[in-house]
Tab-separated table of C-alpha atoms and ligand atoms in Angstrom:
chain	number	residue	atom	x	y	z
P	1072	UNK	CA	-2.334	-48.004	146.341
P	1073	UNK	CA	-0.413	-46.440	149.135
P	1074	UNK	CA	1.994	-43.779	147.817
P	1075	UNK	CA	5.208	-42.667	149.591
P	1076	UNK	CA	4.238	-39.040	148.528
P	1077	UNK	CA	1.517	-37.286	146.859
P	1078	UNK	CA	2.302	-33.698	145.339
P	1079	UNK	CA	-0.413	-31.268	144.977
P	1080	UNK	CA	0.055	-29.121	141.961
P	1081	UNK	CA	2.173	-29.820	138.702
P	1082	UNK	CA	3.783	-26.338	138.047
P	1083	UNK	CA	7.647	-26.081	138.200
P	1084	UNK	CA	7.741	-26.882	142.018
P	1085	UNK	CA	5.433	-29.843	141.772
P	1086	UNK	CA	7.112	-31.355	138.678
P	1087	UNK	CA	10.685	-30.857	140.110
P	1088	UNK	CA	9.465	-32.434	143.453
P	1089	UNK	CA	8.174	-35.388	141.409
P	1090	UNK	CA	11.617	-35.703	139.691
P	1091	UNK	CA	13.537	-35.689	142.996
P	1092	UNK	CA	10.967	-38.261	144.757
P	1093	UNK	CA	11.488	-40.604	141.822
P	1094	UNK	CA	15.293	-40.296	142.105
P	1095	UNK	CA	14.975	-41.329	145.676
P	1096	UNK	CA	12.668	-44.205	144.573
P	1097	UNK	CA	9.534	-43.121	146.177
P	1098	UNK	CA	6.111	-44.119	144.794
P	1099	UNK	CA	5.077	-40.735	143.533
P	1100	UNK	CA	1.448	-39.204	142.440
P	1101	UNK	CA	1.116	-35.744	141.174
P	1102	UNK	CA	-2.162	-34.196	140.955
P	1103	UNK	CA	-3.201	-30.960	139.222
P	1104	UNK	CA	-6.740	-29.104	139.140
P	1105	UNK	CA	-5.754	-27.882	135.697
P	1106	UNK	CA	-3.107	-28.573	133.163
P	1107	UNK	CA	0.529	-29.783	133.933
P	1108	UNK	CA	2.752	-26.628	133.709
P	1109	UNK	CA	1.235	-24.347	136.168
P	1110	UNK	CA	1.559	-20.583	135.296
P	1111	UNK	CA	3.980	-21.354	132.425
P	1112	UNK	CA	1.236	-22.955	130.336
P	1113	UNK	CA	-1.866	-21.199	131.744
P	1114	UNK	CA	-0.703	-17.669	131.898
P	1115	UNK	CA	2.302	-16.956	129.679
P	1116	UNK	CA	3.074	-20.100	127.199
P	1117	UNK	CA	4.691	-17.963	124.479
P	1118	UNK	CA	6.772	-15.890	126.778
P	1119	UNK	CA	10.492	-16.336	126.497
P	1120	UNK	CA	12.121	-17.165	130.007
P	1121	UNK	CA	15.623	-15.830	130.201
P	1122	UNK	CA	16.658	-16.607	133.669
P	1123	UNK	CA	16.260	-20.330	133.713
P	1124	UNK	CA	19.920	-21.708	133.916
P	1125	UNK	CA	21.110	-23.847	131.071
P	1126	UNK	CA	18.780	-22.075	128.494
P	1127	UNK	CA	19.788	-18.545	127.194
P	1128	UNK	CA	16.078	-18.278	126.413
P	1129	UNK	CA	13.246	-21.088	126.422
P	1130	UNK	CA	9.676	-20.420	125.616
P	1131	UNK	CA	7.736	-21.106	128.841
P	1132	UNK	CA	5.501	-23.848	127.111
P	1133	UNK	CA	8.740	-25.601	126.012
P	1134	UNK	CA	10.268	-25.516	129.500
P	1135	UNK	CA	7.147	-27.008	130.914
P	1136	UNK	CA	7.112	-29.754	128.243
P	1137	UNK	CA	10.630	-30.552	129.215
P	1138	UNK	CA	9.818	-30.749	132.891
P	1139	UNK	CA	6.757	-32.707	132.270
P	1140	UNK	CA	8.614	-35.291	129.958
P	1141	UNK	CA	11.323	-35.482	132.695
P	1142	UNK	CA	8.713	-36.331	135.472
P	1143	UNK	CA	6.952	-38.862	133.353
P	1144	UNK	CA	10.042	-40.674	132.263
P	1145	UNK	CA	11.280	-41.061	135.819
P	1146	UNK	CA	8.080	-42.846	136.525
P	1147	UNK	CA	5.755	-40.009	138.315
P	1148	UNK	CA	1.991	-40.953	137.921
P	1149	UNK	CA	0.414	-37.486	136.928
P	1150	UNK	CA	-3.219	-36.802	137.062
P	1151	UNK	CA	-4.597	-33.648	135.430
P	1152	UNK	CA	-8.062	-31.872	135.961
P	1153	UNK	CA	-8.451	-33.090	139.468
P	1154	UNK	CA	-8.722	-30.633	142.134
P	1155	UNK	CA	-7.484	-31.511	145.787
P	1156	UNK	CA	-10.145	-30.714	148.401
P	1157	UNK	CA	-8.995	-32.164	151.565
P	1158	UNK	CA	-5.872	-33.542	153.429
P	1159	UNK	CA	-7.011	-35.835	156.271
P	1160	UNK	CA	-5.133	-37.885	158.868
P	1161	UNK	CA	-5.745	-41.542	158.529
P	1162	UNK	CA	-4.431	-44.074	161.174
P	1163	UNK	CA	-0.657	-44.023	160.107
P	1164	UNK	CA	-0.892	-42.123	156.844
P	1165	UNK	CA	-2.356	-39.062	155.278
P	1166	UNK	CA	-5.393	-39.216	152.940
P	1167	UNK	CA	-5.474	-36.713	150.045
P	1168	UNK	CA	-9.111	-36.351	148.869
P	1169	UNK	CA	-10.102	-35.010	145.394
P	1170	UNK	CA	-13.436	-34.639	143.776
P	1171	UNK	CA	-12.693	-38.071	142.037
P	1172	UNK	CA	-10.849	-40.218	144.560
P	1173	UNK	CA	-9.005	-40.560	147.923
P	1174	UNK	CA	-5.262	-41.163	147.951
P	1175	UNK	CA	-3.411	-42.857	150.862
P	1176	UNK	CA	0.103	-41.496	151.084
P	1177	UNK	CA	3.053	-41.407	153.699
P	1178	UNK	CA	3.793	-37.724	153.017
P	1179	UNK	CA	2.378	-34.790	150.983
P	1180	UNK	CA	3.907	-31.890	149.115
P	1181	UNK	CA	1.723	-28.783	148.755
P	1182	UNK	CA	2.888	-26.972	145.380
P	1183	UNK	CA	-0.261	-25.168	144.299
P	1184	UNK	CA	1.451	-21.977	143.488
P	1185	UNK	CA	-1.169	-19.224	143.177
P	1186	UNK	CA	-3.836	-21.636	143.556
P	1187	UNK	CA	-6.529	-21.836	141.033
P	1188	UNK	CA	-5.837	-18.724	139.186
P	1189	UNK	CA	-7.957	-16.489	136.764
P	1190	UNK	CA	-6.754	-13.543	134.772
P	1191	UNK	CA	-8.092	-10.036	135.832
P	1192	UNK	CA	-10.799	-8.532	133.822
P	1193	UNK	CA	-11.061	-4.968	132.450
P	1194	UNK	CA	-14.774	-4.946	133.279
P	1195	UNK	CA	-15.705	-2.913	130.178
P	1196	UNK	CA	-18.675	-3.266	127.724
P	1197	UNK	CA	-17.765	-5.898	125.011
P	1198	UNK	CA	-15.176	-7.926	127.047
P	1199	UNK	CA	-17.455	-10.723	128.044
P	1200	UNK	CA	-19.333	-10.686	124.470
P	1201	UNK	CA	-16.188	-10.858	122.456
P	1202	UNK	CA	-14.389	-13.324	124.687
P	1203	UNK	CA	-12.946	-15.975	122.413
P	1204	UNK	CA	-13.826	-13.741	119.356
P	1205	UNK	CA	-10.970	-11.441	119.473
P	1206	UNK	CA	-10.598	-10.923	123.187
P	1207	UNK	CA	-8.057	-13.186	125.000
P	1208	UNK	CA	-6.063	-13.136	128.280
P	1209	UNK	CA	-3.279	-15.295	126.768
P	1210	UNK	CA	-1.218	-14.215	123.853
P	1211	UNK	CA	-2.097	-16.903	121.152
P	1212	UNK	CA	0.776	-18.690	119.079
P	1213	UNK	CA	2.608	-16.374	116.996
P	1214	UNK	CA	1.223	-17.891	113.833
P	1215	UNK	CA	-2.321	-17.001	114.754
P	1216	UNK	CA	-1.196	-13.260	114.863
P	1217	UNK	CA	0.239	-12.889	111.460
P	1218	UNK	CA	-0.978	-9.574	109.801
P	1219	UNK	CA	-3.362	-8.809	112.623
P	1220	UNK	CA	-3.952	-5.524	114.548
P	1221	UNK	CA	-3.339	-6.303	118.139
P	1222	UNK	CA	-4.170	-4.020	120.983
P	1223	UNK	CA	-2.246	-5.158	124.200
P	1224	UNK	CA	-3.455	-4.043	127.631
P	1225	UNK	CA	-1.187	-3.718	130.726
P	1226	UNK	CA	1.718	-2.090	131.867
P	1227	UNK	CA	4.123	-4.938	133.527
P	1228	UNK	CA	6.811	-6.945	132.302
P	1229	UNK	CA	4.406	-9.590	131.096
P	1230	UNK	CA	2.439	-7.185	128.979
P	1231	UNK	CA	5.520	-5.747	127.416
P	1232	UNK	CA	7.155	-9.207	126.823
P	1233	UNK	CA	3.909	-10.303	124.932
P	1234	UNK	CA	3.870	-6.946	122.913
P	1235	UNK	CA	7.392	-7.729	121.959
P	1236	UNK	CA	6.381	-11.193	120.724
P	1237	UNK	CA	3.294	-9.798	118.969
P	1238	UNK	CA	5.355	-7.070	117.125
P	1239	UNK	CA	7.436	-9.623	115.285
P	1240	UNK	CA	4.357	-10.564	113.149
P	1241	UNK	CA	1.570	-8.250	113.837
P	1242	UNK	CA	0.822	-4.343	114.133
P	1243	UNK	CA	0.853	-4.004	117.858
P	1244	UNK	CA	-0.282	-1.170	120.117
P	1245	UNK	CA	0.392	-1.277	124.049
P	1246	UNK	CA	-2.155	0.609	126.184
P	1247	UNK	CA	-1.290	1.503	129.693
P	1248	UNK	CA	-3.548	3.412	132.148
P	1249	UNK	CA	-0.570	5.138	133.781
P	1250	UNK	CA	2.076	7.540	132.580
P	1251	UNK	CA	4.972	4.983	133.278
P	1252	UNK	CA	5.355	1.372	133.072
P	1253	UNK	CA	5.700	-0.893	135.855
P	1254	UNK	CA	8.527	-3.033	134.367
P	1255	UNK	CA	12.151	-3.718	134.611
P	1256	UNK	CA	14.249	-0.907	133.070
P	1257	UNK	CA	15.926	-3.211	130.477
P	1258	UNK	CA	12.476	-4.491	129.248
P	1259	UNK	CA	11.238	-0.998	128.880
P	1260	UNK	CA	14.351	0.091	126.830
P	1261	UNK	CA	13.747	-2.904	124.591
P	1262	UNK	CA	10.240	-1.589	124.095
P	1263	UNK	CA	11.409	1.881	123.382
P	1264	UNK	CA	13.615	0.453	120.488
P	1265	UNK	CA	10.847	-1.562	118.915
P	1266	UNK	CA	7.990	-0.704	116.480
P	1267	UNK	CA	5.259	-1.032	119.108
P	1268	UNK	CA	3.051	1.820	119.384
P	1269	UNK	CA	2.460	2.963	123.002
P	1270	UNK	CA	-0.657	4.663	124.334
P	1271	UNK	CA	-0.276	5.944	127.897
P	1272	UNK	CA	-2.834	7.389	130.543
P	1273	UNK	CA	-5.605	5.611	128.687
P	1274	UNK	CA	-8.557	3.669	129.786
P	1275	UNK	CA	-10.292	0.979	127.765
P	1276	UNK	CA	-13.885	2.380	127.415
P	1277	UNK	CA	-15.420	-0.467	125.125
P	1278	UNK	CA	-14.564	-3.286	122.712
P	1279	UNK	CA	-16.536	-2.922	119.724
P	1280	UNK	CA	-17.678	-5.110	116.821
P	1281	UNK	CA	-20.480	-7.139	115.324
P	1282	UNK	CA	-19.602	-10.816	115.268
P	1283	UNK	CA	-16.121	-10.348	116.490
P	1284	UNK	CA	-13.800	-7.457	117.694
P	1285	UNK	CA	-13.386	-4.630	115.207
P	1286	UNK	CA	-12.118	-1.890	117.294
P	1287	UNK	CA	-11.480	-0.585	120.903
P	1288	UNK	CA	-12.416	2.954	122.101
P	1289	UNK	CA	-10.097	4.421	124.508
P	1290	UNK	CA	-10.542	7.452	126.938
P	1291	UNK	CA	-7.466	9.762	127.204
P	1292	UNK	CA	-8.270	12.549	129.688
P	1293	UNK	CA	-11.501	14.107	128.272
P	1294	UNK	CA	-11.067	12.586	124.934
P	1295	UNK	CA	-12.265	9.439	123.322
P	1296	UNK	CA	-10.219	7.750	120.690
P	1297	UNK	CA	-11.224	4.491	118.664
P	1298	UNK	CA	-8.538	2.240	117.099
P	1299	UNK	CA	-9.244	-0.524	114.627
P	1300	UNK	CA	-8.348	-3.838	116.256
P	1301	UNK	CA	-8.517	-7.555	115.488
P	1302	UNK	CA	-7.285	-8.878	118.748
P	1303	UNK	CA	-7.452	-7.494	122.206
P	1304	UNK	CA	-5.001	-9.078	124.714
P	1305	UNK	CA	-5.560	-8.170	128.307
P	1306	UNK	CA	-2.586	-8.618	130.656
P	1307	UNK	CA	-3.412	-6.557	133.858
P	1308	UNK	CA	-2.536	-9.375	136.371
P	1309	UNK	CA	-4.083	-12.307	137.984
P	1310	UNK	CA	-6.461	-12.984	140.784
P	1311	UNK	CA	-5.578	-16.078	142.653
P	1312	UNK	CA	-7.883	-18.398	144.841
P	1313	UNK	CA	-6.185	-19.910	147.600
P	1314	UNK	CA	-9.191	-20.717	149.610
P	1315	UNK	CA	-8.565	-24.396	149.609
P	1316	UNK	CA	-5.512	-23.834	151.903
P	1317	UNK	CA	-7.794	-22.651	154.640
P	1318	UNK	CA	-9.454	-26.108	154.645
P	1319	UNK	CA	-6.204	-28.062	154.933
P	1320	UNK	CA	-5.299	-27.135	158.617
P	1321	UNK	CA	-2.108	-25.550	157.544
P	1322	UNK	CA	-0.635	-22.538	159.287
P	1323	UNK	CA	-0.734	-19.627	157.062
P	1324	UNK	CA	1.076	-16.290	157.017
P	1325	UNK	CA	-0.539	-12.871	157.219
P	1326	UNK	CA	-0.644	-12.973	153.286
P	1327	UNK	CA	-2.630	-16.123	153.383
P	1328	UNK	CA	0.379	-18.341	152.090
P	1329	UNK	CA	1.898	-21.316	153.649
P	1330	UNK	CA	4.187	-20.654	156.754
P	1331	UNK	CA	7.119	-23.061	156.336
P	1332	UNK	CA	10.208	-23.825	158.402
P	1333	UNK	CA	13.700	-23.696	156.964
P	1334	UNK	CA	13.313	-27.229	155.766
P	1335	UNK	CA	9.992	-26.609	153.896
P	1336	UNK	CA	7.859	-28.368	156.646
P	1337	UNK	CA	4.699	-26.963	157.729
P	1338	UNK	CA	2.792	-27.419	160.936
P	1339	UNK	CA	1.305	-30.708	159.952
P	1340	UNK	CA	3.550	-33.668	160.389
P	1341	UNK	CA	4.286	-35.463	156.868
P	1342	UNK	CA	3.180	-32.379	154.925
P	1343	UNK	CA	5.736	-30.152	153.198
P	1344	UNK	CA	5.382	-27.209	150.729
P	1345	UNK	CA	7.222	-25.284	148.005
P	1346	UNK	CA	7.032	-22.748	145.321
P	1347	UNK	CA	4.860	-19.722	144.970
P	1348	UNK	CA	2.458	-20.938	147.643
P	1349	UNK	CA	5.070	-20.421	150.506
P	1350	UNK	CA	6.083	-17.314	152.124
P	1351	UNK	CA	8.986	-16.444	154.238
P	1352	UNK	CA	11.102	-13.393	154.803
P	1353	UNK	CA	13.231	-12.861	151.460
P	1354	UNK	CA	10.999	-15.069	149.540
P	1355	UNK	CA	11.191	-14.287	145.675
P	1356	UNK	CA	8.655	-15.891	143.447
P	1357	UNK	CA	10.684	-17.296	140.499
P	1358	UNK	CA	10.890	-20.642	138.715
P	1359	UNK	CA	14.280	-21.241	140.092
P	1360	UNK	CA	13.337	-20.614	143.646
P	1361	UNK	CA	10.247	-22.934	143.357
P	1362	UNK	CA	12.531	-25.761	142.050
P	1363	UNK	CA	15.178	-25.170	144.895
P	1364	UNK	CA	12.437	-25.350	147.497
P	1365	UNK	CA	10.938	-28.440	145.852
P	1366	UNK	CA	14.234	-30.090	146.261
P	1367	UNK	CA	14.475	-29.432	149.912
P	1368	UNK	CA	10.674	-30.255	150.491
P	1369	UNK	CA	11.273	-33.654	148.786
P	1370	UNK	CA	14.227	-34.560	150.549
P	1371	UNK	CA	12.439	-33.882	153.728
P	1372	UNK	CA	9.228	-35.961	152.598
P	1373	UNK	CA	11.772	-38.959	151.836
P	1374	UNK	CA	13.303	-38.830	155.396
P	1375	UNK	CA	9.795	-38.723	156.657
P	1376	UNK	CA	8.153	-41.269	154.656
P	1377	UNK	CA	11.259	-43.646	154.251
P	1378	UNK	CA	12.954	-43.007	157.452
P	1379	UNK	CA	16.448	-44.002	156.261
P	1380	UNK	CA	18.978	-45.270	158.907
P	1381	UNK	CA	21.127	-42.024	158.318
P	1382	UNK	CA	18.428	-39.341	158.715
L	1617	FAD	C1	3.263	-13.427	133.526
L	1617	FAD	C2	4.356	-14.139	134.256
L	1617	FAD	C3	5.537	-14.208	133.909
L	1617	FAD	C4	6.508	-14.763	134.604
L	1617	FAD	N1	7.887	-15.031	134.176
L	1617	FAD	C5	8.787	-15.653	134.917
L	1617	FAD	C6	10.117	-15.806	134.376
L	1617	FAD	O1	10.447	-15.206	133.303
L	1617	FAD	N2	11.003	-16.397	135.041
L	1617	FAD	C7	10.664	-16.838	136.380
L	1617	FAD	O2	11.588	-17.478	137.070
L	1617	FAD	N3	9.368	-16.782	136.863
L	1617	FAD	C8	8.455	-16.250	136.130
L	1617	FAD	N4	7.254	-16.243	136.556
L	1617	FAD	C9	6.931	-16.630	138.040
L	1617	FAD	C10	6.844	-18.063	137.898
L	1617	FAD	O3	5.732	-18.482	136.856
L	1617	FAD	C11	6.169	-18.939	139.233
L	1617	FAD	O4	7.259	-18.548	140.255
L	1617	FAD	C12	6.201	-20.390	139.035
L	1617	FAD	O5	5.337	-20.807	138.119
L	1617	FAD	C13	5.917	-20.887	140.493
L	1617	FAD	O6	5.583	-22.410	140.371
L	1617	FAD	P1	4.788	-23.175	141.190
L	1617	FAD	O7	5.050	-24.623	140.831
L	1617	FAD	O8	5.030	-22.892	142.857
L	1617	FAD	O9	3.345	-22.741	140.963
L	1617	FAD	P2	2.405	-22.659	139.669
L	1617	FAD	O10	3.232	-22.629	138.447
L	1617	FAD	O11	1.206	-21.762	139.822
L	1617	FAD	O12	1.894	-24.079	139.507
L	1617	FAD	C14	0.757	-24.527	140.543
L	1617	FAD	C15	-0.143	-25.634	140.089
L	1617	FAD	O13	-0.902	-26.061	141.132
L	1617	FAD	C16	-2.177	-26.380	140.709
L	1617	FAD	N5	-3.168	-26.297	141.756
L	1617	FAD	C17	-3.575	-25.265	142.568
L	1617	FAD	N6	-4.658	-25.519	143.319
L	1617	FAD	C18	-4.747	-26.917	143.278
L	1617	FAD	C19	-5.568	-27.886	143.935
L	1617	FAD	N7	-6.397	-27.498	144.927
L	1617	FAD	N8	-5.520	-28.988	143.563
L	1617	FAD	C20	-4.559	-29.468	142.712
L	1617	FAD	N9	-3.693	-28.619	141.941
L	1617	FAD	C21	-3.931	-27.388	142.294
L	1617	FAD	C22	-2.288	-25.367	139.541
L	1617	FAD	O14	-3.431	-25.583	138.486
L	1617	FAD	C23	-1.004	-25.189	138.992
L	1617	FAD	O15	-0.771	-25.872	137.893
L	1617	FAD	C24	6.188	-15.414	135.942
L	1617	FAD	C25	4.973	-15.307	136.453
L	1617	FAD	C26	3.931	-14.623	135.790
L	1617	FAD	C27	2.570	-14.520	136.231
């Protein structure tokens, strides 16, 4: 099958591109190396999103479900767990190559966000050993936290947001290695009003237990302190792997992201980009900006692929 557009990445940018492409009647394939939903499902599914218009607050997982359902109902073909490796030039078309297949298409939209991402690790004894046995990098569903002692590590908005969710049902301690949080003032104010115990200037020395996590040992100055813990949630950032981009012949910025023109076109004809993977002056990585850029990228892909008389 020849597609009008192949969209690489099924985060908010890729799904929005799919919705717009189908509204223009384009045959559309969306391919994701992981699960549909991007960062919303892979990094912060339980977090409430307060800045997506139309919803005062919506849980990240639910927003992703809604985008997915809308893209599917509009007729996007969606493939998960299929990593795109190459984008080659054919005679008249582009050829998107994954580990499993080759797809011929008139245009491509790159929406791979941060690439294949992995949460950063603390690197302390016990972290590997107890992964899945009380060590996690994503906050589990609230029901799984009821009555637990949760130790959350991190000092940014995300760690505080997750601690705020956890404290609703679990005894929660937030541990940060610095004296101040690296989060929005309003978020820190909410934290101060909450029941969350905060421990500052503390490093995680070890995660302890036999079959599962039983405690964590912190180092604060010269002193060690051990606190009983059932669940260790590590939220200290993400390391992203955007190495794929280097193989795609796309011009990149100094920070290794896709350089786009004002219309989201790249240096390669027929290839457009949107979302967290693109960089330009004033770029702000948010869901709404990803969706806006996806709209532009798709309209340009439509003009390129369909060449309407008015374009
Ligand atoms: C902890 C945290 C909290 C956040 N909170 C908010 C918030 O409250 N409000 C807000 O607006 N924004 C928030 N953001 C930012 C927001 O999540 C991003 O701006 C948004 O997800 C960008 O969407 P995207 O589609 O560009 O990329 P992503 O969501 O990263 O999706 C990209 C997709 O591409 C796939 N992919 C990568 N490489 C390949 C490949 N080679 N082949 C195929 N598929 C590939 C990935 O698997 C992924 O699914 C938050 C971010 C984080 C980390």
